[in-house]
Structure formats: C-alpha cells, structure tokens
CSV table of C-alpha atoms and ligand atoms in Angstrom, one decimal:
chain,number,residue,atom,x,y,z
I,1,MET,CA,-59.9,12.3,129.0
I,2,GLU,CA,-62.2,13.8,126.4
I,3,GLN,CA,-65.9,13.9,127.3
I,4,ILE,CA,-69.1,13.8,125.3
I,5,GLN,CA,-72.7,14.2,126.2
I,6,LEU,CA,-74.9,11.3,125.1
I,7,GLY,CA,-77.2,13.0,122.6
I,8,SER,CA,-79.1,15.7,124.5
I,9,SER,CA,-79.6,13.6,127.6
I,10,GLY,CA,-77.6,15.7,130.0
I,11,VAL,CA,-75.5,12.5,130.7
I,12,THR,CA,-71.8,13.0,130.0
I,13,THR,CA,-69.2,10.3,129.6
I,14,SER,CA,-65.7,9.6,128.5
I,15,ARG,CA,-65.1,9.4,124.7
I,16,ILE,CA,-63.2,6.1,125.2
I,17,GLY,CA,-65.4,3.4,126.6
I,18,LEU,CA,-64.3,0.0,127.8
I,19,GLY,CA,-65.9,-2.9,125.9
I,20,THR,CA,-66.4,-6.0,127.9
I,21,TRP,CA,-67.6,-8.6,125.4
I,22,ALA,CA,-64.2,-10.4,125.6
I,23,ILE,CA,-64.4,-10.3,129.4
I,24,GLY,CA,-67.6,-12.5,129.2
I,25,GLY,CA,-65.4,-15.2,127.6
I,26,TRP,CA,-68.0,-16.5,125.1
I,27,MET,CA,-66.7,-16.2,121.5
I,28,TRP,CA,-63.3,-15.0,122.8
I,29,GLY,CA,-61.8,-18.2,124.0
I,30,GLY,CA,-62.7,-17.9,127.7
I,31,THR,CA,-62.1,-15.4,130.5
I,32,ASP,CA,-60.1,-14.9,133.7
I,33,GLU,CA,-62.2,-13.2,136.4
I,34,GLN,CA,-59.4,-11.6,138.4
I,35,GLU,CA,-57.7,-10.3,135.3
I,36,SER,CA,-61.0,-8.9,134.0
I,37,ILE,CA,-61.8,-7.2,137.3
I,38,ALA,CA,-58.3,-5.7,137.3
I,39,THR,CA,-58.9,-4.4,133.7
I,40,ILE,CA,-62.2,-2.7,134.6
I,41,ARG,CA,-60.6,-1.0,137.5
I,42,ALA,CA,-57.5,0.0,135.5
I,43,ALA,CA,-59.8,1.6,132.9
I,44,VAL,CA,-61.6,3.7,135.6
I,45,GLU,CA,-58.2,4.7,137.1
I,46,ARG,CA,-57.2,5.9,133.6
I,47,GLY,CA,-60.3,8.1,133.3
I,48,VAL,CA,-62.6,5.8,131.3
I,49,THR,CA,-66.0,6.2,132.8
I,50,LEU,CA,-68.1,4.4,130.2
I,51,ILE,CA,-68.3,0.6,130.6
I,52,ASP,CA,-70.2,-1.2,127.8
I,53,THR,CA,-71.6,-4.7,128.4
I,54,ALA,CA,-74.6,-6.9,127.4
I,55,PRO,CA,-76.5,-9.8,129.0
I,56,VAL,CA,-75.5,-12.1,126.1
I,57,TYR,CA,-71.8,-11.5,126.6
I,58,GLY,CA,-70.9,-14.8,128.3
I,59,PHE,CA,-74.7,-15.3,129.0
I,60,GLY,CA,-74.6,-13.0,132.0
I,61,ARG,CA,-70.9,-13.5,132.9
I,62,SER,CA,-69.7,-10.1,131.5
I,63,GLU,CA,-72.5,-8.2,133.4
I,64,GLU,CA,-71.7,-10.1,136.6
I,65,ILE,CA,-68.0,-9.3,136.4
I,66,VAL,CA,-68.7,-5.7,135.7
I,67,GLY,CA,-71.0,-5.6,138.7
I,68,LYS,CA,-68.4,-7.2,140.9
I,69,ALA,CA,-65.6,-4.9,139.7
I,70,LEU,CA,-67.6,-1.8,140.4
I,71,ALA,CA,-69.1,-2.9,143.7
I,72,ALA,CA,-66.2,-1.8,145.8
I,73,ASP,CA,-64.5,1.6,146.5
I,74,GLY,CA,-67.4,3.7,145.3
I,75,LEU,CA,-66.6,2.9,141.7
I,76,ARG,CA,-70.2,2.5,140.6
I,77,ALA,CA,-70.8,6.2,141.3
I,78,ARG,CA,-67.8,7.2,139.1
I,79,VAL,CA,-69.0,5.4,135.9
I,80,GLN,CA,-71.7,5.2,133.4
I,81,ILE,CA,-72.9,1.7,132.8
I,82,ALA,CA,-74.1,0.9,129.2
I,83,THR,CA,-75.8,-2.4,128.8
I,84,LYS,CA,-78.1,-3.9,126.2
I,85,VAL,CA,-81.5,-5.6,125.9
I,86,GLY,CA,-83.3,-7.7,123.3
I,87,ILE,CA,-81.1,-10.7,122.8
I,88,ASN,CA,-82.2,-13.9,124.6
I,89,TRP,CA,-80.5,-17.3,124.3
I,90,ARG,CA,-81.3,-21.0,124.5
I,91,ASP,CA,-78.7,-23.8,124.7
I,92,GLY,CA,-75.9,-21.3,124.1
I,93,LYS,CA,-77.6,-19.9,121.0
I,94,PRO,CA,-78.6,-16.2,120.9
I,95,TYR,CA,-81.8,-14.9,119.3
I,96,ARG,CA,-83.5,-11.6,119.1
I,97,ASP,CA,-86.4,-10.9,121.5
I,98,ALA,CA,-87.3,-7.3,122.2
I,99,ARG,CA,-90.9,-8.0,123.2
I,100,PRO,CA,-92.0,-5.7,126.2
I,101,ALA,CA,-92.7,-8.6,128.6
I,102,ARG,CA,-89.3,-10.1,127.9
I,103,ILE,CA,-87.6,-6.6,128.4
I,104,ARG,CA,-89.4,-6.2,131.8
I,105,LYS,CA,-87.8,-9.4,133.0
I,106,GLU,CA,-84.4,-8.8,131.3
I,107,ILE,CA,-83.8,-5.4,133.0
I,108,GLU,CA,-84.3,-6.9,136.4
I,109,ASP,CA,-81.8,-9.7,135.6
I,110,SER,CA,-79.3,-7.0,134.4
I,111,LEU,CA,-79.8,-4.8,137.5
I,112,ARG,CA,-79.1,-7.8,139.7
I,113,ARG,CA,-76.0,-8.9,137.9
I,114,LEU,CA,-74.7,-5.4,137.7
I,115,ARG,CA,-75.4,-4.8,141.4
I,116,THR,CA,-77.1,-1.4,140.7
I,117,ASP,CA,-80.5,0.1,140.8
I,118,PHE,CA,-80.3,2.0,137.5
I,119,ILE,CA,-78.6,1.7,134.1
I,120,ASP,CA,-77.1,4.8,132.6
I,121,LEU,CA,-77.4,3.8,128.9
I,122,TYR,CA,-79.8,1.0,127.9
I,123,GLN,CA,-79.5,-0.1,124.3
I,124,VAL,CA,-81.6,-2.4,122.1
I,125,HIS,CA,-78.9,-4.8,121.0
I,126,TRP,CA,-80.2,-5.7,117.5
I,127,PRO,CA,-83.5,-4.8,115.9
I,128,ASP,CA,-86.1,-7.6,116.6
I,129,LEU,CA,-87.8,-7.9,113.2
I,130,GLU,CA,-90.7,-9.9,114.7
I,131,THR,CA,-91.7,-7.2,117.2
I,132,PRO,CA,-93.1,-3.8,116.2
I,133,ILE,CA,-90.4,-1.2,116.9
I,134,ALA,CA,-93.0,1.0,118.6
I,135,GLU,CA,-93.7,-1.7,121.3
I,136,THR,CA,-90.0,-2.0,122.1
I,137,ALA,CA,-89.6,1.8,122.2
I,138,GLY,CA,-92.6,2.2,124.3
I,139,ILE,CA,-91.4,-0.1,127.1
I,140,LEU,CA,-88.0,1.6,127.1
I,141,GLU,CA,-89.6,5.0,127.5
I,142,GLU,CA,-91.6,3.6,130.4
I,143,LEU,CA,-88.4,2.3,132.1
I,144,ARG,CA,-86.8,5.7,131.6
I,145,ARG,CA,-89.7,7.5,133.2
I,146,GLU,CA,-89.6,5.0,136.1
I,147,GLY,CA,-85.9,5.9,136.6
I,148,LYS,CA,-84.6,2.4,135.9
I,149,ILE,CA,-82.6,3.8,132.9
I,150,ARG,CA,-81.3,7.2,132.2
I,151,VAL,CA,-80.6,7.2,128.5
I,152,ILE,CA,-82.0,5.1,125.6
I,153,GLY,CA,-79.9,3.8,122.8
I,154,VAL,CA,-80.1,1.4,120.0
I,155,SER,CA,-77.5,-0.8,118.3
I,156,ASN,CA,-77.2,-2.2,114.8
I,157,PHE,CA,-80.3,-0.1,113.7
I,158,SER,CA,-80.7,1.5,110.3
I,159,PRO,CA,-81.8,5.1,110.0
I,160,ALA,CA,-85.4,4.0,109.1
I,161,GLN,CA,-85.5,1.8,112.2
I,162,MET,CA,-84.2,4.7,114.3
I,163,SER,CA,-86.8,7.0,112.9
I,164,SER,CA,-89.6,4.6,113.8
I,165,PHE,CA,-88.2,4.3,117.3
I,166,GLN,CA,-87.9,8.0,117.7
I,167,ALA,CA,-91.6,8.5,117.0
I,168,VAL,CA,-92.2,6.8,120.3
I,169,ALA,CA,-89.2,7.3,122.6
I,170,LYS,CA,-86.4,9.8,123.1
I,171,LEU,CA,-83.3,8.3,121.5
I,172,ASP,CA,-79.8,9.7,122.4
I,173,ALA,CA,-77.3,7.1,121.1
I,174,VAL,CA,-76.7,4.5,118.5
I,175,GLN,CA,-74.0,1.8,118.7
I,176,SER,CA,-72.6,0.5,115.4
I,177,PRO,CA,-69.5,-1.2,114.0
I,178,TYR,CA,-67.0,1.5,113.1
I,179,ASN,CA,-63.3,1.5,112.6
I,180,LEU,CA,-60.7,2.2,110.0
I,181,PHE,CA,-61.5,-1.0,108.2
I,182,GLU,CA,-65.3,-1.1,108.7
I,183,ARG,CA,-66.8,2.1,107.5
I,184,GLU,CA,-70.3,1.1,106.2
I,185,ILE,CA,-72.0,3.5,108.6
I,186,GLU,CA,-70.5,6.5,106.8
I,187,ALA,CA,-73.2,6.0,104.1
I,188,ASP,CA,-76.2,6.2,106.4
I,189,VAL,CA,-76.0,5.8,110.2
I,190,LEU,CA,-73.3,8.5,110.8
I,191,PRO,CA,-75.0,11.2,108.8
I,192,TYR,CA,-78.3,10.3,110.4
I,193,ALA,CA,-76.8,10.5,113.9
I,194,ARG,CA,-75.3,13.9,113.1
I,195,SER,CA,-78.6,15.3,111.9
I,196,ALA,CA,-80.6,13.8,114.7
I,197,GLY,CA,-78.2,14.8,117.4
I,198,LEU,CA,-77.3,11.2,118.5
I,199,THR,CA,-74.0,10.1,119.9
I,200,VAL,CA,-72.4,7.1,118.0
I,201,LEU,CA,-70.8,4.4,120.1
I,202,SER,CA,-68.3,2.8,117.7
I,203,TYR,CA,-67.8,-0.8,118.4
I,204,GLY,CA,-64.8,-2.8,117.3
I,205,ALA,CA,-62.6,0.3,117.3
I,206,LEU,CA,-59.6,-1.9,117.0
I,207,CYS,CA,-61.3,-4.2,114.5
I,208,ARG,CA,-61.1,-7.1,117.0
I,209,GLY,CA,-57.4,-6.5,117.6
I,210,LEU,CA,-56.4,-6.3,114.0
I,211,LEU,CA,-55.6,-2.6,114.4
I,212,SER,CA,-53.6,-3.2,117.7
I,213,GLY,CA,-50.5,-3.9,115.6
I,214,ARG,CA,-49.6,-7.1,117.4
I,215,MET,CA,-50.8,-9.6,114.8
I,216,THR,CA,-48.7,-11.4,112.2
I,217,PRO,CA,-49.7,-14.0,109.5
I,218,THR,CA,-48.9,-16.8,112.1
I,219,THR,CA,-51.3,-15.4,114.8
I,220,THR,CA,-53.8,-18.0,115.9
I,221,PHE,CA,-56.9,-17.9,118.2
I,222,GLU,CA,-58.0,-20.2,120.9
I,223,GLY,CA,-61.2,-22.2,121.3
I,224,ASP,CA,-64.4,-20.5,120.4
I,225,ASP,CA,-62.7,-17.1,119.5
I,226,LEU,CA,-64.8,-15.5,116.8
I,227,ARG,CA,-61.7,-14.5,114.9
I,228,ASN,CA,-61.6,-18.2,113.9
I,229,VAL,CA,-64.6,-17.4,111.7
I,230,ASP,CA,-64.4,-13.7,111.1
I,231,PRO,CA,-63.7,-13.4,107.3
I,232,LYS,CA,-61.1,-10.7,108.0
I,233,PHE,CA,-58.8,-13.1,109.8
I,234,GLN,CA,-58.8,-15.9,107.1
I,235,GLY,CA,-56.2,-16.7,104.4
I,236,THR,CA,-55.1,-14.1,101.9
I,237,ARG,CA,-57.6,-11.6,103.1
I,238,PHE,CA,-56.0,-11.6,106.6
I,239,ARG,CA,-52.7,-10.9,104.7
I,240,GLU,CA,-54.2,-7.9,103.0
I,241,TYR,CA,-55.4,-6.4,106.2
I,242,LEU,CA,-52.0,-7.1,107.9
I,243,ASP,CA,-50.2,-5.4,105.0
I,244,ALA,CA,-52.5,-2.4,105.5
I,245,VAL,CA,-51.7,-2.4,109.3
I,246,GLU,CA,-47.9,-2.4,108.5
I,247,GLU,CA,-48.3,0.6,106.3
I,248,LEU,CA,-50.6,2.4,108.8
I,249,LYS,CA,-48.0,1.6,111.5
I,250,ALA,CA,-45.3,3.4,109.4
I,251,LEU,CA,-47.6,6.4,108.8
I,252,ALA,CA,-48.5,6.7,112.5
I,253,HIS,CA,-44.8,6.7,113.5
I,254,ARG,CA,-43.7,9.0,110.7
I,255,ARG,CA,-46.5,11.6,110.9
I,256,PHE,CA,-47.5,11.5,114.6
I,257,ASP,CA,-44.8,9.5,116.5
I,258,HIS,CA,-47.6,7.2,117.8
I,259,SER,CA,-48.6,3.6,117.4
I,260,VAL,CA,-51.1,2.2,114.9
I,261,LEU,CA,-53.4,1.5,117.8
I,262,ALA,CA,-53.4,5.2,118.8
I,263,LEU,CA,-54.0,6.2,115.2
I,264,ALA,CA,-57.0,3.8,114.9
I,265,VAL,CA,-58.7,5.1,118.1
I,266,ARG,CA,-57.8,8.8,117.3
I,267,TRP,CA,-59.3,8.3,113.8
I,268,VAL,CA,-62.6,7.1,115.3
I,269,LEU,CA,-62.8,10.0,117.7
I,270,ASP,CA,-62.0,12.5,114.9
I,271,GLN,CA,-64.9,11.3,112.7
I,272,GLY,CA,-67.8,13.1,114.5
I,273,PRO,CA,-69.9,12.8,117.7
I,274,THR,CA,-68.3,9.4,118.4
I,275,ILE,CA,-67.2,7.3,121.3
I,276,ALA,CA,-64.6,4.6,120.7
I,277,LEU,CA,-65.4,1.3,122.4
I,278,TRP,CA,-62.1,-0.4,123.2
I,279,GLY,CA,-62.3,-4.1,124.1
I,280,ALA,CA,-59.5,-5.0,126.6
I,281,ARG,CA,-59.1,-7.9,129.0
I,282,HIS,CA,-55.7,-7.2,130.5
I,283,PRO,CA,-54.9,-4.0,132.4
I,284,GLY,CA,-51.7,-3.5,130.3
I,285,GLN,CA,-53.8,-3.4,127.1
I,286,LEU,CA,-55.1,0.0,128.2
I,287,ASP,CA,-51.6,1.5,128.6
I,288,PRO,CA,-51.8,3.2,125.2
I,289,ILE,CA,-54.7,5.4,126.4
I,290,GLU,CA,-52.4,8.2,127.1
I,291,GLN,CA,-51.3,8.3,123.5
I,292,ILE,CA,-54.8,9.1,122.2
I,293,GLU,CA,-55.2,12.7,123.5
I,294,GLY,CA,-53.8,16.0,122.5
I,295,TRP,CA,-53.5,15.6,118.7
I,296,HIS,CA,-55.8,15.2,115.7
I,297,LEU,CA,-55.6,13.7,112.2
I,298,ASP,CA,-55.3,16.3,109.4
I,299,GLN,CA,-56.8,15.9,105.9
I,300,SER,CA,-53.6,14.8,104.3
I,301,ALA,CA,-53.2,12.0,106.9
I,302,ARG,CA,-56.8,10.9,106.2
I,303,ASP,CA,-56.1,10.9,102.5
I,304,GLU,CA,-53.0,8.8,103.0
I,305,ILE,CA,-54.9,6.4,105.1
I,306,ASP,CA,-57.6,6.0,102.5
I,307,ALA,CA,-54.9,5.4,99.8
I,308,ILE,CA,-53.3,2.7,102.0
I,309,LEU,CA,-56.6,0.9,102.4
I,310,LYS,CA,-57.5,1.1,98.7
I,311,ARG,CA,-54.1,-0.3,97.8
I,312,CYS,CA,-53.8,-3.1,100.3
I,313,VAL,CA,-57.3,-4.3,101.0
I,314,VAL,CA,-58.5,-5.6,97.7
I,315,HIS,CA,-61.1,-8.0,99.2
I,316,PRO,CA,-62.7,-6.1,102.1
I,317,ALA,CA,-65.2,-7.9,104.3
I,318,SER,CA,-68.0,-6.3,106.2
I,319,PRO,CA,-68.9,-7.0,109.9
I,320,GLU,CA,-72.3,-8.6,108.9
I,321,PHE,CA,-71.1,-12.1,110.0
I,322,MET,CA,-71.7,-11.0,113.6
I,323,ALA,CA,-75.5,-10.6,113.2
I,324,PRO,CA,-77.6,-13.0,115.3
I,325,PRO,CA,-80.4,-14.9,113.4
I,326,ASP,CA,-83.3,-12.5,112.6
I,327,VAL,CA,-86.0,-15.1,113.1
I,328,ARG,CA,-86.8,-16.5,116.6
I,329,PRO,CA,-86.5,-20.3,117.0
I,330,PRO,CA,-90.0,-22.0,117.1
I,331,GLU,CA,-89.7,-23.0,120.8
I,332,ALA,CA,-89.1,-19.3,121.6
I,333,GLN,CA,-92.1,-18.2,119.6
I,334,LEU,CA,-94.2,-20.6,121.7
I,335,SER,CA,-92.8,-19.5,125.0
I,336,GLY,CA,-93.3,-15.9,124.0
I,337,ARG,CA,-97.1,-16.4,124.4
I,338,GLN,CA,-96.6,-17.2,128.1
I,339,PRO,CA,-95.7,-14.6,130.6
I,340,VAL,CA,-91.9,-14.2,130.2
R,401,LIG,P1,-62.1,-4.4,119.6
R,401,LIG,O1,-62.2,-3.4,120.7
R,401,LIG,O2,-61.9,-3.9,118.2
R,401,LIG,O3,-60.9,-5.4,119.9
R,401,LIG,C1,-60.8,-6.1,121.1
R,401,LIG,C2,-59.5,-6.9,121.1
R,401,LIG,O4,-58.4,-6.1,120.8
R,401,LIG,C3,-59.1,-7.5,122.5
R,401,LIG,O5,-59.8,-8.6,122.7
R,401,LIG,C4,-57.6,-7.7,122.3
R,401,LIG,O6,-57.4,-8.9,121.7
R,401,LIG,C5,-57.2,-6.6,121.4
R,401,LIG,N1,-56.5,-5.5,122.1
R,401,LIG,C6,-57.1,-4.5,122.9
R,401,LIG,N2,-56.1,-3.7,123.3
R,401,LIG,C7,-54.9,-4.2,122.9
R,401,LIG,C8,-53.6,-3.8,123.0
R,401,LIG,N3,-53.2,-2.7,123.7
R,401,LIG,N4,-52.6,-4.5,122.4
R,401,LIG,C9,-53.0,-5.6,121.7
R,401,LIG,N5,-54.2,-6.0,121.5
R,401,LIG,C10,-55.2,-5.3,122.1
R,401,LIG,O7,-63.3,-5.4,119.5
R,401,LIG,P2,-64.6,-5.7,120.4
R,401,LIG,O8,-64.2,-6.1,121.8
R,401,LIG,O9,-65.4,-6.6,119.6
R,401,LIG,O10,-65.4,-4.3,120.4
R,401,LIG,C11,-65.3,-3.4,121.5
R,401,LIG,C12,-66.6,-3.5,122.3
R,401,LIG,O11,-67.7,-3.1,121.5
R,401,LIG,C13,-67.0,-4.9,122.8
R,401,LIG,O12,-66.3,-5.3,123.9
R,401,LIG,C14,-68.5,-4.6,123.1
R,401,LIG,O13,-68.6,-3.9,124.3
R,401,LIG,C15,-68.9,-3.7,121.9
R,401,LIG,N6,-69.5,-4.5,120.8
R,401,LIG,C16,-70.8,-4.3,120.5
R,401,LIG,C17,-71.4,-5.0,119.5
R,401,LIG,C18,-72.9,-4.8,119.2
R,401,LIG,O14,-73.5,-5.6,118.5
R,401,LIG,N7,-73.5,-3.8,119.8
R,401,LIG,C19,-70.7,-5.9,118.7
R,401,LIG,C20,-69.3,-6.1,119.0
R,401,LIG,C21,-68.7,-5.3,120.0
R,401,LIG,P3,-56.8,-10.2,122.3
R,401,LIG,O15,-58.0,-10.9,122.8
R,401,LIG,O16,-56.2,-10.9,121.2
R,401,LIG,O17,-55.9,-9.8,123.4
C-alpha cells in the first residue's frame, strides 16, 4: 500500500483511507453494526491504516463502531484515526460550532467513543463563520501540545481560511471533496496545499458510489440516503453522469485492463499529495484495492478522461449541497454563553 506523510508532521499513513460516514447510517439509509465492524477490519487487513470518521456521522454512531472495531487484537496501534470537530447537532439537525469550550467537550466525547487516549488527525469539519478562526486554531494547538491529538487538519476550508488558521496553529492536512466529477479544488485548495506542504484528503473519491460502475438509470436509494437529494443522482443529470461512467469504464478496460472504480481512485492518487477516502460498508467493497497499485495514468489518458467528461456531463453539479447551515440556530447561540 502506498504511504504518505501528513504534511510535515512525521505521521505517515496509507494513501487509501477508509471513510466511515455511511457506517454511521445517518444520510445513508441505516447501518449494520456487524457488517461495519467486519468492513473496518477488512480494510486494515488490506493495508489501509487511515480510518476517517466524525462525531456527526450517525450522531456518534460511526465513532462508536470504529472504536469497537479497533478495540480488539491490537488494531488501534496499527492505524491512524482521523476524526473531526466543530459540528454539533440538535434534534437530528447539524450546525457548525467550533468555539473553544465546545471543542474541549467534543474531544472528550470522541476519545470515549473511539476508545483511545489520542487522535492521530483532528480536523475542523467545516469553517464556523461565527467563531474567529484564531480561537479555533488556538484550542487545537493546545490539544496538540497536550498530546491529545498528533496532527491538525481542516476540512472544507478556503485558502484564505487556511492561511488565517496557519497564523496560529501548525496545519498539516486539508480534507475537501475531490473526484473525477468534482474538481472545484483544482482552482484554489489543491495549489494552496501544494505550496503550503499540506496533504489533501480527498473525500467522495467514488462520488458517492457513482464511480463504482454499479449504478444504472433504475438504481434507487433507501430511506434518508443523501443520494435521494444529491443533484447528481436526479433525472437527466444522473443519465449524463452514468453515460460518462460507461465511457470511463470502456477507457479503463481498454487502456489499463482495470475497472472504472480503480481508474477513479488511481486518478485521485495521481493528482498530487493526496489521499483517497473510500467509503465502504461491506468488506467485499474493498476487494478492488489490489487493482489500485502498480500503475499510473499518463497524459493521454487524462486528456481522454477530460474529453469524456466534457462530452457527457453537460449540466455538472457541485458538491455544495452537502454544506451544513452556516448560521447557528438561536437556541444554540444562547446555550453557547453557558459553559458547554
Ligand atoms: P464515496 O467514497 O465516494 O462513496 C461511498 C459509496 O460508494 C459507498 O457507500 C458505496 O455505496 C459505494 N461503494 C464503495 N465501494 C464500492 C464497490 N466496491 N462497489 C460498489 N459500490 C461501492 O463517498 P463518501 O463515503 O461520501 O466519501 C468517503 C468518505 O469521505 C466518507 O465516508 C467520509 O469519511 C469522508 N467525507 C467527508 C466529508 C467532509 O465534509 N469532510 C464529506 C463527505 C465525505 P452503497 O452505499 O451504494 O453500497
């Protein structure tokens, strides 16, 4: 398994990370605990050492399952746990809250759920526009000095926000949406990360399963699955993306004798100092891992990919629909004045 250092932190991890949002169940139509635990263990057996989670995934459920899966057989010592901070929730509705007092409490909750006494990579999940970035950065730097976290990251931050953060704390990683279909970060975050020496954790490497190659126009999603509202999975636009996947599938077979899923993950890894976060909730979904290594995309394949996207995806949609509200609800504003 290819390895990468997180920024200049000295902490090294696998370039494929297991994403565990779906394992939390919320916005993915539910979860099966035993299957989820088996998936996490299968990932480690296959050489994946980075496990990405967040408190808000299943409102604590994903972190609990990750903690349970890693508690036995010395697995905790073999992995790097990446979790997040700065999203609270009320009545099942998430909102941003990266105030220092809240973070002090949140880390203790995460450590308990994850059954560990330190977090390898601690990431601010979304910028909290109502809290000065310097305050959030300051408390994370304190936690790092106390040994509760090893590496600091941010997620969904712009270069300007990262720059403010770096004035106060040592930043080594940024997590952003990035896959063949969602390439907005190429204009700003990716060049910034390259020049500032940050590692990019690319989330949605399979574009929420679209790039797995298993979907057809009749594919449907259960319950609260976010793909029921994701604009990419609706109507004629869904057809456009599926047409692109069919052409990418043919290219992957013809040029590399691999699947479109392998092409999608390899593409992310060949884009720079990146990690591909791969969301899986069944052990078998990780079988294609062995197809990712030992080859690279050349320029002509990249050009062919770009031509396919241009031809097929006439109405592209950005991943912005996933952003939580950027203003705290009034009740949370009030409670913020109390000790949290
Ligand atoms: P993803 O990795 O692009 O796609 C996950 C989905 O792909 C799975 O739920 C599964 O769909 C499908 N899949 C995976 N392997 C497959 C296989 N071999 N064959 C067929 N289908 C397969 O999307 P993601 O989970 O949203 O993103 C990855 C991770 O990034 C998350 O788990 C999370 O850790 C992180 N993330 C972070 C943020 C952030 O704001 N920082 C936002 C989003 C995600 P089915 O459920 O249909 O089986």
